[in-house]
């Protein structure tokens, strides 16, 4: 007998496990799912350490973690279940497609993108998530005052991010003097990547920008 896969399950069963598998032609109203609780999203959420920590710190908000790899979403789901976090849903999807299909304009309180793949080789730069068009897409979905948070340790990719985020006219920096902060963010949990790279002496950059009025 063929093993049952996640995508073979009815959506009603999938919801019970805090994982949402979205069919290609399906659109889900996540604000309604959380009874209009203010919504925050982590794109490329990986194994869910940051997401679970932040959701536990901020129970008044609803959180969606998005990743395109099932093994990561499954690991994040285990953390969510273990902590009994009812304010989290996990989505197996591409970040850009998810924003386009399921997040309404001016609806996000925050969007977190922490240590996305840098694709360091020049011929692979076309695969990078952070582009002018993507940043505009995120900005359009943030509510006024909503925050975009991007973190990275890769020097060249950080310069790439800084150039593009500074020319996104609808976003303004939390740190006006610099494009980013090098400090530990006391109001946010530290990811496993951040803990590892800081212990090895690497520089971590946090880009924190808010949607203008």
XYZ file of N, CA and C in Angstrom:
639
model
N 0.843 -1.194 0.000
C 0.000 0.000 0.000
C 0.886 1.255 0.000
N 0.502 2.231 -0.833
C 1.273 3.456 -0.913
C 1.147 4.260 0.368
N 2.289 4.781 0.840
C 2.282 5.573 2.064
C 1.553 6.893 1.841
N 0.683 7.254 2.781
C -0.072 8.489 2.675
C 0.849 9.681 2.901
N 0.799 10.629 1.985
C 1.636 11.813 2.091
C 0.812 12.994 2.590
N 1.522 14.023 3.075
C 0.833 15.188 3.603
C -0.127 15.779 2.586
N 0.320 15.894 1.343
C -0.517 16.552 0.342
C -1.739 15.717 -0.046
N -1.787 14.447 0.370
C -2.948 13.609 0.085
C -4.053 13.781 1.127
N -3.740 14.430 2.240
C -4.710 14.555 3.318
C -5.704 15.675 3.043
N -6.962 15.525 3.467
C -7.904 16.636 3.390
C -7.410 17.796 4.236
N -7.707 19.012 3.802
C -7.212 20.185 4.504
C -7.682 20.214 5.957
N -8.881 19.730 6.222
C -9.397 19.737 7.589
C -8.533 18.898 8.518
N -7.970 17.803 8.015
C -7.097 16.970 8.834
C -5.738 17.637 9.016
N -5.262 18.293 7.978
C -3.962 18.933 8.052
C -3.969 20.052 9.084
N -5.058 20.806 9.167
C -5.148 21.904 10.114
C -4.957 21.421 11.544
N -5.377 20.212 11.861
C -5.269 19.705 13.216
C -3.815 19.614 13.665
N -2.903 19.540 12.721
C -1.495 19.403 13.052
C -0.740 20.722 12.911
N -1.482 21.806 12.752
C -0.890 23.139 12.605
C -0.128 23.335 11.306
N -0.205 22.366 10.391
C 0.421 22.521 9.076
C -0.680 22.712 8.045
N -0.514 23.719 7.205
C -1.483 23.997 6.156
C -0.849 23.667 4.813
N -1.385 22.685 4.116
C -0.931 22.411 2.753
C -1.942 23.045 1.805
N -1.488 23.983 1.001
C -2.380 24.762 0.152
C -2.349 24.213 -1.269
N -3.507 23.865 -1.771
C -3.606 23.409 -3.153
C -3.337 24.578 -4.101
N -2.851 24.298 -5.328
C -2.458 25.371 -6.250
C -3.554 26.402 -6.519
N -4.806 25.966 -6.557
C -5.895 26.885 -6.893
C -6.658 27.358 -5.658
N -6.096 27.178 -4.506
C -6.797 27.470 -3.263
C -6.296 28.769 -2.649
N -7.216 29.520 -2.051
C -6.872 30.753 -1.356
C -7.446 30.680 0.056
N -6.612 30.966 1.048
C -7.022 30.863 2.444
C -6.941 32.229 3.103
N -7.981 32.569 3.847
C -8.034 33.827 4.586
C -7.449 33.578 5.979
N -6.158 33.863 6.134
C -5.499 33.577 7.406
C -5.955 34.525 8.508
N -6.355 35.728 8.160
C -6.848 36.644 9.186
C -8.127 36.093 9.814
N -8.998 35.538 8.980
C -10.222 34.944 9.506
C -9.913 33.698 10.334
N -8.904 32.943 9.910
C -8.514 31.742 10.636
C -8.122 32.072 12.073
N -7.494 33.223 12.259
C -7.049 33.642 13.592
C -8.002 34.664 14.225
N -9.230 34.736 13.701
C -10.231 35.662 14.253
C -9.721 37.104 14.280
N -9.049 37.483 13.190
C -8.552 38.854 12.998
C -7.517 39.285 14.023
N -6.860 38.349 14.666
C -5.737 38.697 15.535
C -4.622 39.291 14.675
N -3.885 40.309 15.145
C -2.788 40.881 14.344
C -1.826 39.795 13.880
N -1.438 39.889 12.605
C -0.735 38.790 11.945
C 0.729 39.123 11.682
N 1.609 38.169 12.041
C 3.028 38.263 11.744
C 3.448 37.014 10.976
N 4.394 37.180 10.043
C 4.821 36.088 9.175
C 6.337 35.950 9.233
N 6.812 34.688 9.319
C 8.230 34.433 9.103
C 8.372 33.638 7.812
N 9.055 34.217 6.847
C 9.328 33.540 5.585
C 10.654 32.805 5.686
N 10.713 31.618 5.061
C 11.900 30.762 5.171
C 12.157 30.452 6.646
N 11.160 29.928 7.315
C 11.192 29.777 8.770
C 12.061 28.618 9.249
N 12.535 27.782 8.333
C 13.417 26.686 8.735
C 12.761 25.753 9.727
N 13.502 25.377 10.762
C 12.996 24.410 11.738
C 12.140 25.022 12.835
N 11.912 26.324 12.755
C 10.921 26.949 13.616
C 11.382 27.393 14.993
N 12.688 27.440 15.253
C 13.159 27.849 16.583
C 12.753 29.291 16.885
N 13.084 30.200 15.985
C 12.741 31.606 16.179
C 11.231 31.787 16.258
N 10.509 31.172 15.339
C 9.059 31.320 15.264
C 8.384 30.879 16.560
N 8.753 29.709 17.056
C 8.139 29.198 18.286
C 8.485 30.080 19.479
N 9.737 30.516 19.561
C 10.138 31.394 20.665
C 9.359 32.704 20.646
N 9.237 33.310 19.456
C 8.559 34.599 19.357
C 7.057 34.451 19.620
N 6.456 33.383 19.111
C 5.028 33.154 19.344
C 4.737 32.948 20.820
N 5.661 32.323 21.519
C 5.499 32.125 22.959
C 5.655 33.457 23.701
N 6.550 34.314 23.232
C 6.758 35.624 23.844
C 5.598 36.574 23.584
N 4.904 36.393 22.454
C 3.874 37.349 22.030
C 2.557 36.623 21.718
N 1.898 36.100 22.733
C 0.670 35.328 22.501
C -0.486 36.152 21.955
N -0.369 37.474 22.007
C -1.445 38.332 21.500
C -1.450 38.420 19.981
N -0.372 37.924 19.332
C -0.277 37.949 17.877
C -0.466 36.555 17.291
N -0.904 36.517 16.037
C -0.954 35.272 15.276
C 0.288 35.191 14.393
N 0.824 33.986 14.245
C 2.063 33.795 13.492
C 1.881 32.730 12.407
N 2.458 33.005 11.245
C 2.512 32.026 10.163
C 3.979 31.819 9.803
N 4.421 30.575 9.797
C 5.755 30.227 9.339
C 5.664 29.573 7.975
N 6.459 30.047 7.030
C 6.411 29.554 5.652
C 7.775 29.009 5.260
N 7.792 27.814 4.718
C 9.023 27.248 4.167
C 8.640 26.294 3.036
N 9.546 26.122 2.089
C 9.232 25.279 0.929
C 9.660 23.830 1.120
N 10.366 23.532 2.225
C 10.820 22.164 2.476
C 9.986 21.516 3.582
N 9.429 20.362 3.271
C 8.545 19.706 4.230
C 9.276 19.311 5.506
N 10.520 18.833 5.402
C 11.224 18.386 6.614
C 11.386 19.529 7.608
N 11.557 20.751 7.100
C 11.660 21.903 7.993
C 10.303 22.215 8.625
N 9.272 22.200 7.818
C 7.932 22.474 8.351
C 7.540 21.420 9.374
N 7.881 20.156 9.108
C 7.563 19.083 10.059
C 8.294 19.301 11.385
N 9.575 19.720 11.315
C 10.333 19.989 12.539
C 9.732 21.160 13.303
N 9.335 22.205 12.577
C 8.704 23.350 13.227
C 7.385 22.944 13.871
N 6.641 22.096 13.202
C 5.357 21.641 13.743
C 5.531 20.902 15.063
N 6.576 20.099 15.164
C 6.832 19.380 16.414
C 7.084 20.360 17.564
N 7.808 21.433 17.277
C 8.061 22.431 18.318
C 6.774 23.127 18.741
N 5.947 23.449 17.766
C 4.684 24.120 18.054
C 3.773 23.233 18.901
N 3.688 21.953 18.533
C 2.851 21.026 19.303
C 3.385 20.827 20.712
N 4.695 20.692 20.827
C 5.295 20.444 22.140
C 5.013 21.594 23.103
N 5.028 22.801 22.585
C 4.781 23.982 23.433
C 3.297 24.351 23.517
N 2.464 23.629 22.765
C 1.020 23.864 22.764
C 0.696 25.303 22.359
N 1.336 25.740 21.286
C 1.134 27.096 20.790
C -0.045 27.114 19.827
N -1.105 27.762 20.213
C -2.306 27.813 19.388
C -2.331 29.029 18.467
N -1.326 29.876 18.566
C -1.287 31.080 17.733
C -0.322 30.951 16.558
N -0.044 29.713 16.141
C 0.907 29.470 15.047
C 0.290 28.526 14.022
N 0.473 28.848 12.741
C 0.199 27.924 11.651
C 1.440 27.871 10.772
N 1.669 26.722 10.160
C 2.845 26.493 9.322
C 2.400 26.143 7.916
N 3.059 26.731 6.943
C 2.632 26.598 5.549
C 3.784 26.084 4.699
N 3.517 25.037 3.957
C 4.479 24.465 3.016
C 4.283 25.161 1.673
N 5.119 26.174 1.400
C 4.908 26.958 0.183
C 6.139 27.806 -0.110
N 6.188 28.320 -1.315
C 7.206 29.282 -1.720
C 6.849 30.651 -1.137
N 7.847 31.391 -0.640
C 7.586 32.653 0.049
C 6.884 33.666 -0.847
N 7.382 33.835 -2.063
C 6.796 34.827 -2.971
C 5.373 34.461 -3.343
N 5.166 33.211 -3.673
C 3.816 32.765 -4.031
C 2.861 32.922 -2.857
N 3.323 32.594 -1.666
C 2.473 32.702 -0.486
C 2.000 34.142 -0.276
N 2.918 35.090 -0.371
C 2.524 36.488 -0.203
C 1.519 36.908 -1.269
N 1.784 36.532 -2.513
C 0.904 36.919 -3.612
C -0.500 36.355 -3.460
N -0.578 35.113 -3.049
C -1.858 34.409 -3.041
C -2.662 34.584 -1.760
N -2.004 34.736 -0.629
C -2.726 34.567 0.631
C -2.637 35.720 1.625
N -1.824 36.718 1.336
C -1.714 37.849 2.253
C -2.257 39.103 1.572
N -3.270 39.687 2.177
C -3.899 40.876 1.618
C -3.009 42.103 1.841
N -3.131 43.113 0.977
C -2.380 44.355 1.187
C -2.696 44.974 2.549
N -1.673 45.558 3.160
C -1.810 46.304 4.423
C -2.372 45.446 5.555
N -1.973 44.174 5.608
C -2.545 43.278 6.615
C -1.526 42.714 7.603
N -0.225 42.901 7.355
C 0.785 42.298 8.219
C 1.322 43.294 9.243
N 1.408 42.827 10.475
C 2.048 43.617 11.528
C 3.570 43.514 11.411
N 4.067 42.376 10.966
C 5.514 42.201 10.813
C 5.804 41.055 9.857
N 6.969 41.144 9.207
C 7.478 40.075 8.352
C 8.943 39.863 8.691
N 9.310 38.628 9.009
C 10.678 38.280 9.395
C 11.302 37.384 8.328
N 12.524 37.717 7.930
C 13.275 36.907 6.972
C 14.689 36.803 7.534
N 15.002 35.687 8.140
C 16.245 35.561 8.897
C 17.181 34.548 8.242
N 18.315 35.038 7.801
C 19.368 34.214 7.210
C 18.882 33.401 6.000
N 18.266 34.076 5.018
C 17.892 33.350 3.793
C 19.140 32.914 3.037
N 18.981 31.929 2.180
C 20.099 31.396 1.399
C 20.790 32.533 0.635
N 22.110 32.730 0.825
C 22.800 33.840 0.139
C 23.096 33.586 -1.330
N 23.018 32.340 -1.771
C 23.373 32.014 -3.160
C 24.626 32.802 -3.551
N 25.790 32.483 -2.983
C 26.978 33.336 -3.123
C 27.585 33.412 -4.519
N 27.432 32.382 -5.337
C 28.031 32.421 -6.672
C 27.239 33.371 -7.569
N 27.962 34.168 -8.329
C 27.310 35.199 -9.149
C 26.252 34.609 -10.086
N 26.532 33.448 -10.644
C 25.573 32.865 -11.587
C 24.289 32.403 -10.889
N 24.327 32.343 -9.556
C 23.150 31.919 -8.802
C 22.388 33.093 -8.180
N 22.874 34.317 -8.375
C 22.214 35.477 -7.761
C 20.754 35.601 -8.165
N 20.412 35.081 -9.327
C 19.016 35.156 -9.780
C 18.067 34.396 -8.859
N 18.614 33.506 -8.024
C 17.774 32.740 -7.099
C 17.560 33.446 -5.758
N 18.233 34.552 -5.534
C 18.120 35.236 -4.247
C 16.698 35.737 -4.003
N 16.272 35.586 -2.759
C 14.920 36.014 -2.394
C 14.792 37.533 -2.357
N 15.805 38.209 -1.811
C 15.709 39.648 -1.613
C 16.043 40.381 -2.912
N 15.009 40.918 -3.535
C 15.151 41.710 -4.753
C 14.311 42.973 -4.579
N 14.467 43.916 -5.481
C 13.654 45.127 -5.436
C 12.168 44.784 -5.501
N 11.822 43.899 -6.424
C 10.422 43.536 -6.580
C 9.860 42.832 -5.355
N 10.657 41.950 -4.757
C 10.194 41.236 -3.572
C 9.990 42.194 -2.400
N 10.919 43.124 -2.198
C 10.782 44.078 -1.102
C 9.540 44.953 -1.286
N 9.238 45.315 -2.523
C 8.021 46.080 -2.781
C 6.789 45.239 -2.461
N 6.859 43.971 -2.807
C 5.763 43.042 -2.514
C 5.514 42.945 -1.009
N 6.586 42.812 -0.230
C 6.441 42.745 1.221
C 5.881 44.056 1.758
N 6.427 45.173 1.293
C 5.981 46.478 1.770
C 4.487 46.678 1.544
N 4.001 46.260 0.400
C 2.580 46.426 0.097
C 1.688 45.645 1.058
N 2.226 44.581 1.644
C 1.420 43.749 2.538
C 1.563 44.117 4.010
N 2.508 44.998 4.313
C 2.629 45.508 5.671
C 1.595 46.605 5.910
N 1.010 46.611 7.103
C 0.180 47.742 7.488
C 1.077 48.940 7.806
N 0.500 50.117 7.856
C 1.281 51.297 8.209
C 1.944 51.087 9.570
N 3.244 51.282 9.613
C 3.993 51.034 10.847
C 4.442 49.599 11.018
N 3.959 48.700 10.163
C 4.373 47.305 10.215
C 5.850 47.174 9.896
N 6.496 46.159 10.484
C 7.955 46.069 10.420
C 8.443 44.906 9.556
N 9.458 45.192 8.758
C 10.197 44.159 8.034
C 11.538 43.975 8.731
N 11.855 42.727 9.090
C 13.108 42.410 9.766
C 13.863 41.381 8.929
N 15.069 41.733 8.512
C 15.933 40.813 7.770
C 17.258 40.721 8.513
N 17.768 39.515 8.694
C 19.063 39.325 9.348
C 19.966 38.478 8.462
N 21.268 38.798 8.502
C 22.228 37.977 7.750
C 23.640 38.166 8.268
N 24.477 37.146 8.006
C 25.892 37.175 8.374
C 26.804 37.259 7.155
N 26.260 37.031 5.963
C 27.058 36.982 4.739
C 27.346 38.417 4.275
N 28.619 38.778 4.177
C 29.005 40.164 3.921
C 28.453 40.693 2.597
N 28.711 39.969 1.522
C 28.300 40.482 0.204
C 26.783 40.520 0.074
N 26.113 39.489 0.580
C 24.644 39.486 0.492
C 24.052 40.598 1.356
N 24.668 40.883 2.487
C 24.192 41.978 3.340
C 24.295 43.309 2.607
N 25.381 43.515 1.847
C 25.506 44.732 1.046
C 24.422 44.781 -0.026
N 24.153 43.635 -0.625
C 23.093 43.507 -1.633
C 21.745 43.896 -1.018
N 21.448 43.381 0.185
C 20.192 43.687 0.868
C 20.116 45.173 1.190
N 21.221 45.736 1.716
C 21.234 47.143 2.106
C 20.927 48.049 0.913
N 21.530 47.766 -0.239
C 21.291 48.577 -1.426
C 19.814 48.571 -1.816
N 19.213 47.418 -1.774
C 17.839 47.284 -2.249
C 16.813 47.792 -1.245
N 17.053 47.565 0.027
C 16.068 48.002 1.010
C 16.093 49.529 1.172
N 17.271 50.134 0.975
C 17.353 51.586 1.094
C 16.681 52.306 -0.071
N 16.516 51.632 -1.199
C 15.832 52.283 -2.306
C 14.358 51.860 -2.422
N 13.866 51.162 -1.401
C 12.434 50.870 -1.333
C 11.770 52.049 -0.620
N 11.161 52.930 -1.402
C 10.727 54.237 -0.895
C 9.665 54.151 0.199
N 8.908 53.080 0.224
C 7.807 52.961 1.192
C 8.262 52.477 2.562
N 9.562 52.178 2.714
C 10.088 51.690 3.986
C 11.067 52.699 4.581
N 11.012 52.865 5.892
C 11.953 53.752 6.565
C 12.700 52.989 7.649
N 13.992 53.286 7.861
C 14.809 52.506 8.783
C 14.504 52.788 10.244
N 14.601 51.749 11.040
C 14.476 51.908 12.494
C 15.727 52.589 13.051
N 16.861 52.403 12.355
C 18.126 53.020 12.764
C 18.511 54.013 11.678
N 18.104 55.295 11.780
C 18.288 56.248 10.677
C 19.740 56.480 10.284
N 20.674 56.348 11.218
C 22.066 56.653 10.907
C 22.740 55.560 10.082
N 22.258 54.322 10.184
C 22.883 53.183 9.516
C 21.813 52.356 8.807
N 22.195 51.631 7.748
C 21.213 50.764 7.088
C 20.831 49.549 7.924
N 21.659 49.231 8.941
C 21.386 48.034 9.736
C 21.990 48.189 11.124
N 21.630 47.257 12.010
C 22.195 47.216 13.357
C 23.092 45.989 13.478
N 24.200 46.144 14.198
C 25.108 45.029 14.443
C 24.918 44.443 15.839
N 23.987 44.999 16.579
C 23.785 44.602 17.971
C 22.826 43.429 18.092
N 22.901 42.749 19.226
C 21.889 41.745 19.570
C 20.551 42.457 19.746
N 19.515 41.913 19.155
C 18.180 42.507 19.236
C 17.484 41.989 20.493
N 17.415 42.823 21.499
C 16.928 42.374 22.796
C 15.445 42.014 22.784
N 14.700 42.565 21.840
C 13.258 42.299 21.798
C 12.913 41.082 20.937
N 13.934 40.423 20.381
C 13.694 39.262 19.525
C 14.495 38.060 20.016
N 13.947 36.844 19.839
C 14.746 35.646 20.151
C 15.924 35.545 19.187
N 16.972 34.875 19.607
C 18.107 34.641 18.724
C 17.947 33.297 18.030
N 18.136 33.296 16.726
C 18.052 32.046 15.982
C 19.274 31.177 16.277
N 19.182 29.915 15.929
C 20.345 29.027 16.082
C 21.499 29.493 15.208
N 21.184 29.993 14.000
C 22.229 30.526 13.132
C 22.950 31.681 13.819
N 22.182 32.607 14.388
C 22.804 33.761 15.033
C 23.699 33.327 16.189
N 23.207 32.427 17.021
C 24.010 31.953 18.147
C 25.313 31.312 17.660
N 25.200 30.499 16.611
C 26.382 29.820 16.079
C 27.376 30.809 15.502
N 26.889 31.726 14.637
C 27.802 32.634 13.951
C 28.415 33.640 14.911
N 27.653 34.102 15.888
C 28.243 35.042 16.861
C 29.329 34.354 17.685
N 29.105 33.078 18.015
C 30.114 32.351 18.796
C 31.413 32.172 18.012
N 31.306 32.210 16.679
C 32.484 32.083 15.814
C 33.053 33.435 15.421
N 32.494 34.500 15.970
C 33.021 35.833 15.715
C 32.515 36.507 14.463
N 31.505 35.962 13.835
C 30.978 36.589 12.627
C 30.107 37.798 12.983
N 30.042 38.741 12.049
C 29.200 39.922 12.214
C 27.786 39.618 11.742
N 26.811 39.896 12.595
C 25.400 39.721 12.245
C 24.792 41.096 12.008
N 24.090 41.233 10.913
C 23.434 42.503 10.582
C 21.919 42.320 10.628
N 21.255 43.235 11.311
C 19.797 43.259 11.360
C 19.290 44.493 10.621
N 18.505 44.265 9.586
C 17.825 45.334 8.862
C 16.391 45.406 9.394
N 16.034 46.518 10.006
C 14.696 46.668 10.572
C 14.077 47.946 9.992
N 13.052 47.768 9.187
C 12.413 48.865 8.474
C 10.912 48.819 8.693
N 10.293 50.000 8.768
C 8.852 50.100 8.995
C 8.168 50.700 7.775
N 6.919 50.311 7.583
C 6.111 50.864 6.485
C 5.721 52.303 6.817
N 5.977 53.206 5.878
C 5.669 54.617 6.073
C 4.158 54.855 6.031
N 3.766 55.997 6.591
C 2.350 56.427 6.526
C 1.947 56.656 5.070
